[in-house]
Coordinates of C-alpha atoms and ligand atoms in Angstrom, one line a residue:
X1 CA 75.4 -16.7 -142.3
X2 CA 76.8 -17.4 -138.9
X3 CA 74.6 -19.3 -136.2
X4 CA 73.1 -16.9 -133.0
X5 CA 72.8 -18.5 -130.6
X6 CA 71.4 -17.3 -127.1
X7 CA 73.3 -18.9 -123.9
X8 CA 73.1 -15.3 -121.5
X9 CA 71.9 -12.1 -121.8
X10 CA 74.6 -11.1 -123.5
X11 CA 74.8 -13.1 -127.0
X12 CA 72.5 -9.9 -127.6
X13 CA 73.4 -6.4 -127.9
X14 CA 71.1 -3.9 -126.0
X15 CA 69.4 -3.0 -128.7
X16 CA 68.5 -6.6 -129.7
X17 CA 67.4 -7.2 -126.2
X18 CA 64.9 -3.9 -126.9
X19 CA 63.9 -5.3 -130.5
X20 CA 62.9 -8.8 -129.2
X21 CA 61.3 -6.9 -125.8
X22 CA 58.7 -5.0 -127.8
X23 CA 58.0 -7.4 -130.6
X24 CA 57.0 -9.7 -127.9
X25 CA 54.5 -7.1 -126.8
X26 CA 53.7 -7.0 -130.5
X27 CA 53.0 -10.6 -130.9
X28 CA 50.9 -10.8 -127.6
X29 CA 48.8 -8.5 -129.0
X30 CA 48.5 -10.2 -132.4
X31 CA 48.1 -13.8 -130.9
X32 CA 45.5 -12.0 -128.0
X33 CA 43.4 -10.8 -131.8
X34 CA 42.9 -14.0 -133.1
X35 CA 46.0 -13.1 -135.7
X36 CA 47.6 -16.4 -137.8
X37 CA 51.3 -15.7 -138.1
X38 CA 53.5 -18.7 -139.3
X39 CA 57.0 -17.6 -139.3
X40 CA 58.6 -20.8 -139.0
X41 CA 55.8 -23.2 -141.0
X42 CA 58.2 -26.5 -141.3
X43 CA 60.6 -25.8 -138.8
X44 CA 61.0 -28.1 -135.6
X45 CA 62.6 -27.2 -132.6
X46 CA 63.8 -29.7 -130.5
X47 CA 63.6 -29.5 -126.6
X48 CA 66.2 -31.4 -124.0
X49 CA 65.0 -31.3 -120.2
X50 CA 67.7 -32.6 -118.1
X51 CA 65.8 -30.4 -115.2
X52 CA 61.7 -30.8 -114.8
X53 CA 59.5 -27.7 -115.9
X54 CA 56.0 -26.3 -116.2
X55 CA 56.5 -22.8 -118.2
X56 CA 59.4 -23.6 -119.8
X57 CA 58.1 -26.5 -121.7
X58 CA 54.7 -25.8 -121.9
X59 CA 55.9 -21.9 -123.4
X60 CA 58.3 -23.4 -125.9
X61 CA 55.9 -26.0 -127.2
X62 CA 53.1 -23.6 -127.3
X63 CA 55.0 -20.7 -129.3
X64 CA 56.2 -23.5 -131.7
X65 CA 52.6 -24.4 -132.6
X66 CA 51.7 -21.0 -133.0
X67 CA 54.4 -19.6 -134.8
X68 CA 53.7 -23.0 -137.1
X69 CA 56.3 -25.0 -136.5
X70 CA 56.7 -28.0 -134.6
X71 CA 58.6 -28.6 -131.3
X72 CA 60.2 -32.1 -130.1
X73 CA 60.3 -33.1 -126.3
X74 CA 63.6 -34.7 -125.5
X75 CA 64.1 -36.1 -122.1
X76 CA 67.3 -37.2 -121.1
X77 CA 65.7 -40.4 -119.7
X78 CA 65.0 -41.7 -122.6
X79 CA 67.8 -40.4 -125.2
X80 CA 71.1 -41.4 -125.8
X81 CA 72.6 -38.3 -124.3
X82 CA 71.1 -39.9 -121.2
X83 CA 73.1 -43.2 -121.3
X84 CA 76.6 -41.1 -122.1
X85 CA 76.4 -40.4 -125.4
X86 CA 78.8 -37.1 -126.1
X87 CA 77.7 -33.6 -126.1
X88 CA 79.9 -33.0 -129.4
X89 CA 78.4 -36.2 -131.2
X90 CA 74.7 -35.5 -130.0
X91 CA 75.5 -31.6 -130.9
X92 CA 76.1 -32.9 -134.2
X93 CA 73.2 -34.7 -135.1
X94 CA 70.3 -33.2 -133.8
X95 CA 71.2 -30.2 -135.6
X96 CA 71.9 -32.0 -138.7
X97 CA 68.1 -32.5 -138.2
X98 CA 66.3 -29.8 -136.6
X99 CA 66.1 -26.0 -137.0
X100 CA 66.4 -24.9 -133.1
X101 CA 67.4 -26.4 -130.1
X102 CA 66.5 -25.6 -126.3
X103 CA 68.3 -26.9 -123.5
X104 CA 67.9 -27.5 -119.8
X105 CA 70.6 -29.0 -118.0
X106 CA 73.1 -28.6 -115.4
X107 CA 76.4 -27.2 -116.1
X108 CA 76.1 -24.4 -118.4
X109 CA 79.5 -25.9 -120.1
X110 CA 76.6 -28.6 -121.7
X111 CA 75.0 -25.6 -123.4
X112 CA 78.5 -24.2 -124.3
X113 CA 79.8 -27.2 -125.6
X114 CA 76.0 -27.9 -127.7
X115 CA 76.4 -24.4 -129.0
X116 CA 80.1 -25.0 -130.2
X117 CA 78.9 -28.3 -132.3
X118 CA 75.6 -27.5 -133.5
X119 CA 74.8 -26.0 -137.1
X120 CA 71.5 -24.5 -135.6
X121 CA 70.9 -21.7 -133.2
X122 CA 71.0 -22.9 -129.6
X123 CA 68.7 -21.3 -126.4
X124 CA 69.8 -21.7 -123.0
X125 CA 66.4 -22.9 -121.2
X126 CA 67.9 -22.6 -117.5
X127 CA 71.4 -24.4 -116.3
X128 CA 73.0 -23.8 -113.1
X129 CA 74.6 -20.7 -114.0
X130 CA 71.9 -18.8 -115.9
X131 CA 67.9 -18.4 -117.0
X132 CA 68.2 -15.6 -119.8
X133 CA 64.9 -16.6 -121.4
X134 CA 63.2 -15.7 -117.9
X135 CA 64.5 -12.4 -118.0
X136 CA 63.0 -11.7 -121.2
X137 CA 59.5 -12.3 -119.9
X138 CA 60.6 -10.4 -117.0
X139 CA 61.5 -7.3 -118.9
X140 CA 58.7 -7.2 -121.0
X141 CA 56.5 -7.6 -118.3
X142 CA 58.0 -4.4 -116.1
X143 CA 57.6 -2.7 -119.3
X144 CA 54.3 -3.2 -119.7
X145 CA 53.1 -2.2 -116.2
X146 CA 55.7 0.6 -115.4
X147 CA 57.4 1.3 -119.0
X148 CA 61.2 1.3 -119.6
X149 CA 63.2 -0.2 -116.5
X150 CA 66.3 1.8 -117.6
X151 CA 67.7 3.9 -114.6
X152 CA 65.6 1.9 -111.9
X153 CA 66.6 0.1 -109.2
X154 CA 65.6 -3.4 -108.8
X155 CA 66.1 -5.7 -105.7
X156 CA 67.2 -9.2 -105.5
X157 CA 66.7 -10.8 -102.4
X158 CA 67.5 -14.5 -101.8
X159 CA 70.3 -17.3 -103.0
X160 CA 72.8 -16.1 -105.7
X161 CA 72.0 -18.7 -108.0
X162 CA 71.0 -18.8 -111.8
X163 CA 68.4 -16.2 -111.6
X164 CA 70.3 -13.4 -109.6
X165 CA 73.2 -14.2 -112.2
X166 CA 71.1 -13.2 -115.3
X167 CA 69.7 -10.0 -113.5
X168 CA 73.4 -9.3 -112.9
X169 CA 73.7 -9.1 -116.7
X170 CA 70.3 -7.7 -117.1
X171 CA 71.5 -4.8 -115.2
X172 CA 74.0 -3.6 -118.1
X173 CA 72.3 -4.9 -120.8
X174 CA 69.0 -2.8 -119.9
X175 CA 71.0 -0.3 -118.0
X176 CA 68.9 -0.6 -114.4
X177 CA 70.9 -0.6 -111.2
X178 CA 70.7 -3.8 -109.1
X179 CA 70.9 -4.3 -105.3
X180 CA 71.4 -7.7 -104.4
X181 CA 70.0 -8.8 -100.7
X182 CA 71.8 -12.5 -99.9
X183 CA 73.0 -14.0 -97.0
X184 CA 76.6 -14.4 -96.7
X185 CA 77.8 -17.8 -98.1
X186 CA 74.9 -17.7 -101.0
X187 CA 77.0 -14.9 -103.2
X188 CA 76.3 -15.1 -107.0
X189 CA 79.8 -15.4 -108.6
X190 CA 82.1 -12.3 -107.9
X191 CA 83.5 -12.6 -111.0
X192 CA 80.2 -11.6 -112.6
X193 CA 79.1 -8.9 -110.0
X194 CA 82.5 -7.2 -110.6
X195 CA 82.4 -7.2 -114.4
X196 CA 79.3 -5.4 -113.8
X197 CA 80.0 -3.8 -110.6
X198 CA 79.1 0.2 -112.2
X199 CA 75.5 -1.3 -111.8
X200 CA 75.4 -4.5 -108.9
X201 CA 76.0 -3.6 -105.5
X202 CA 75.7 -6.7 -102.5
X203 CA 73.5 -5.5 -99.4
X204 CA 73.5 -7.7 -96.7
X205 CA 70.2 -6.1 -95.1
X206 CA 67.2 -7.0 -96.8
X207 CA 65.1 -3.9 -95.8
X208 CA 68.0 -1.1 -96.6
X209 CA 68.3 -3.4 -99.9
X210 CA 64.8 -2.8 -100.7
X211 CA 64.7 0.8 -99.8
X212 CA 62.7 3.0 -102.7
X213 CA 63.3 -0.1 -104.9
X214 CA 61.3 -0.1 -108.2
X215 CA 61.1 -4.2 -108.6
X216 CA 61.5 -6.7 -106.2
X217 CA 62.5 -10.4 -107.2
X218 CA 63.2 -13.7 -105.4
X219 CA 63.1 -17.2 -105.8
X220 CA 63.4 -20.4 -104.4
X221 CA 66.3 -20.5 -101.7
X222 CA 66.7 -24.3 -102.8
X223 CA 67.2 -24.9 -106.7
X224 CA 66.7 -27.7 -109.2
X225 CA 69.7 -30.4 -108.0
X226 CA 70.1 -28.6 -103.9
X227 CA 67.0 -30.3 -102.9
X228 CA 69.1 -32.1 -100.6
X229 CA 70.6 -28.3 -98.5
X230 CA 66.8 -27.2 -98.0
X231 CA 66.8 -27.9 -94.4
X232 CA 70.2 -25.9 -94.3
X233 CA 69.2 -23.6 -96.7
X234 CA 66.0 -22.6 -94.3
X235 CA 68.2 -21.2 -91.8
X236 CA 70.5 -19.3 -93.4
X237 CA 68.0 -17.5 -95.8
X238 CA 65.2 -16.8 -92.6
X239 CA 66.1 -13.2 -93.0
X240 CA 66.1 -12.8 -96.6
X241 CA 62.3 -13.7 -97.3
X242 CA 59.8 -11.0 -99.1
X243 CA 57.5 -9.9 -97.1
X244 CA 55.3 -6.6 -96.5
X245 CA 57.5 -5.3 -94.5
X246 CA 60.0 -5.7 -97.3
X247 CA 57.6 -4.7 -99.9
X248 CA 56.4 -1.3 -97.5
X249 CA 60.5 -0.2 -98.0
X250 CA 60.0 -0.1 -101.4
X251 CA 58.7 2.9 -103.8
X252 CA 55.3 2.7 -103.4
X253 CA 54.6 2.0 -106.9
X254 CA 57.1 -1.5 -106.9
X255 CA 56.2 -4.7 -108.6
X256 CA 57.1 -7.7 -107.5
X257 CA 58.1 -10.3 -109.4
X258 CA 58.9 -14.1 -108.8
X259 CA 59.8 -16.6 -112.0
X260 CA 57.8 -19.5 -110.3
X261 CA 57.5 -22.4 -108.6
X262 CA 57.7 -20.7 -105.4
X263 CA 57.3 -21.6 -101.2
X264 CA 55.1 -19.5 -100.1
X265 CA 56.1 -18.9 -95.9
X266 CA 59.4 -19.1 -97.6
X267 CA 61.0 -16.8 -100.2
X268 CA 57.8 -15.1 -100.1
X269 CA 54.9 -14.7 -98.1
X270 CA 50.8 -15.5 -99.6
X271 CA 50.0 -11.9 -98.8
X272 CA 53.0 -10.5 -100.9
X273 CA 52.8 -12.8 -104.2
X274 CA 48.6 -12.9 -103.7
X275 CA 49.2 -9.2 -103.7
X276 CA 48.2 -6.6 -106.2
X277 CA 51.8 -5.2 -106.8
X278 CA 53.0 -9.0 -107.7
X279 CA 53.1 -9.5 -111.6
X280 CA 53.9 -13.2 -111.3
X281 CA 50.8 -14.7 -113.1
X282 CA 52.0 -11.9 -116.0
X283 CA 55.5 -13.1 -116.1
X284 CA 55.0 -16.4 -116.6
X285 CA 52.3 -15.9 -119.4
X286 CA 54.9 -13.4 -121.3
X287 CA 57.1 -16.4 -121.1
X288 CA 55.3 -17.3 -124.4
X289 CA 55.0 -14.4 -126.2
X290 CA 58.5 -13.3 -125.3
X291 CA 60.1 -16.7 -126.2
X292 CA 58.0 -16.0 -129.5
X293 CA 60.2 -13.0 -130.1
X294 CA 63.0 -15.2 -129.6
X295 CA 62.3 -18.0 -131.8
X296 CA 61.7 -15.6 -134.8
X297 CA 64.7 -13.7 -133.9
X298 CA 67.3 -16.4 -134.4
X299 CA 65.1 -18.8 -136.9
X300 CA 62.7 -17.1 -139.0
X301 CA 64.5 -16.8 -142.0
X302 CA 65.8 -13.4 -142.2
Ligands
CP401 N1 60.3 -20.2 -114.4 C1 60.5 -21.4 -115.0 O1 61.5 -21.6 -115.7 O2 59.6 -22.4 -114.7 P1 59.7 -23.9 -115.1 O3 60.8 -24.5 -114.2 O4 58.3 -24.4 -114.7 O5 60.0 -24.1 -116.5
NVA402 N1 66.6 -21.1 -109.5 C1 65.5 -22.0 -109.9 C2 64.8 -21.5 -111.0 C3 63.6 -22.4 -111.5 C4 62.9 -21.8 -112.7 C5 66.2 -23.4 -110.2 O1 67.2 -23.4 -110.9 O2 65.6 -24.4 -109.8

């Protein structure tokens, strides 16, 4: 049998993307009754963090313990892929031993080049480039407050980094229509936005951007490894911060959504995140029953 693995949104078809989307409502609901289900008894995941995290981690390690398996915390600091040892050779032998592997890291060409060496399913956990285990929780959490996000519009405002890429390919592969709000100089990568440009459109104005919007989503202006270009970055995104004046453009029934750690007074103000209408605390709990989905998708055996 050939080796999924899941490095962007689109290493799934559509309809896998649906299938994983409601069995992690399914599983929520199972883990929220008290229900045992073991899938991968014996079976260890192993976890690299090149980047810090809180959800990411914590989700991962938590669904592995609950789906009965066991999950291994690798930090670059103290493996040898840390001191320089190859991507190929390290490829190679963790998944010699190990059912799963997740990865954090910078380049997504380090979860390319994993995937391409590894006899065991690999998950992009966030790299420069792309978070497509975010945008599961995020999907399954619009559907549970609003129902299906297909034909909606949904609003990025802010830098056109990892996140905004993966709604770019959330966009076709749940078939919504995505306005992205950033400020000239911040562009996600035009390659993307044009293979995808029957769904993303780039609107400089944050308020037209937001107009009768269904879901509005931002994040930090700085990102893991551009802590250095926050004071720069402050200016140049002053315009492009979600606020109620942002949020008042929007349908009156839009979420707003954010996949945390975030500034508030920056990317978003306390009275828009603190709101009713923000789903964030949601979101980042569907992290683990989405990620569930995901682990039994590519390791329970089949
Ligand atoms: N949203 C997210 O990935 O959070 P962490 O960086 O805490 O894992
Ligand atoms: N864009 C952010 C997302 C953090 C989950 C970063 O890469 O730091």
């Amino acid at each position: 049998m050939t080796v999924r693995h899941f490095l962007t949104l689109q290493d799934l078809t559509p309809a896998e993307l649906k299938q994983i989307m409601h069995r992690g409502i399914e599983l929520k609901a199972m883990q929220k009754a008290g229900e045992i289900f073991e899938p991968l008894k014996n079976q260890t995941l192993a976890m690299i963090f090149e980047k810090s995290s809180t959800r990411t981690r914590i989700s991962f390690e938590t669904g592995m313990t609950q789906l009965g398996g066991h999950a291994l915390f690798l930090s670059s600091r103290d493996t040898q892929l840390g001191r320089g040892e190859p991507i190929e050779d390290s490829a190679r032998v963790i998944s010699s031993m190990v059912d799963g592997i997740m990865i954090r890291t910078f380049g997504h060409e380090i979860v390319t080049t994993f995937a391409q060496h590894s006899s065991v399913p690999i998950i992009n956990a966030l790299t420069d480039d792309f978070h497509p285990c975010q945008l599961l929780a995020d999907m399954q959490t619009y559907q549970e407050h609003r129902g299906s996000i297909q034909g909606k519009t949904v609003t990025w405002v802010g830098d056109g980094n990892n996140m905004c890429h993966s709604y770019i390919n959330a966009a076709t592969q749940y078939d919504f229509n995505l306005r992205i709000a950033c400020p000239e100089g911040y562009d996600p990568n035009m390659e993307l936005v044009n293979a995808h440009k029957d769904r993303v459109e780039i609107v400089r104005n944050t308020l037209e951007a937001a107009e009768n919007s269904d879901l509005i989503v931002t994040d930090v202006w700085a990102s893991m490894g551009q802590e250095e270009e926050q004071k720069l970055r402050e200016k140049a995104f002053a315009s492009y911060q979600v606020n109620q004046q942002v949020m008042q453009q929007a349908d009156k029934e839009a979420l707003f959504m954010h996949c945390l750690p975030a500034h508030r007074g920056e990317e978003v103000t306390a009275e828009v995140i603190d709101a009713k209408d923000s789903v964030v605390w949601d979101e980042a709990e569907n992290r683990l029953h989405a990620q569930k989905a995901l682990l039994e998708f590519l390791m329970a055996q089949k």
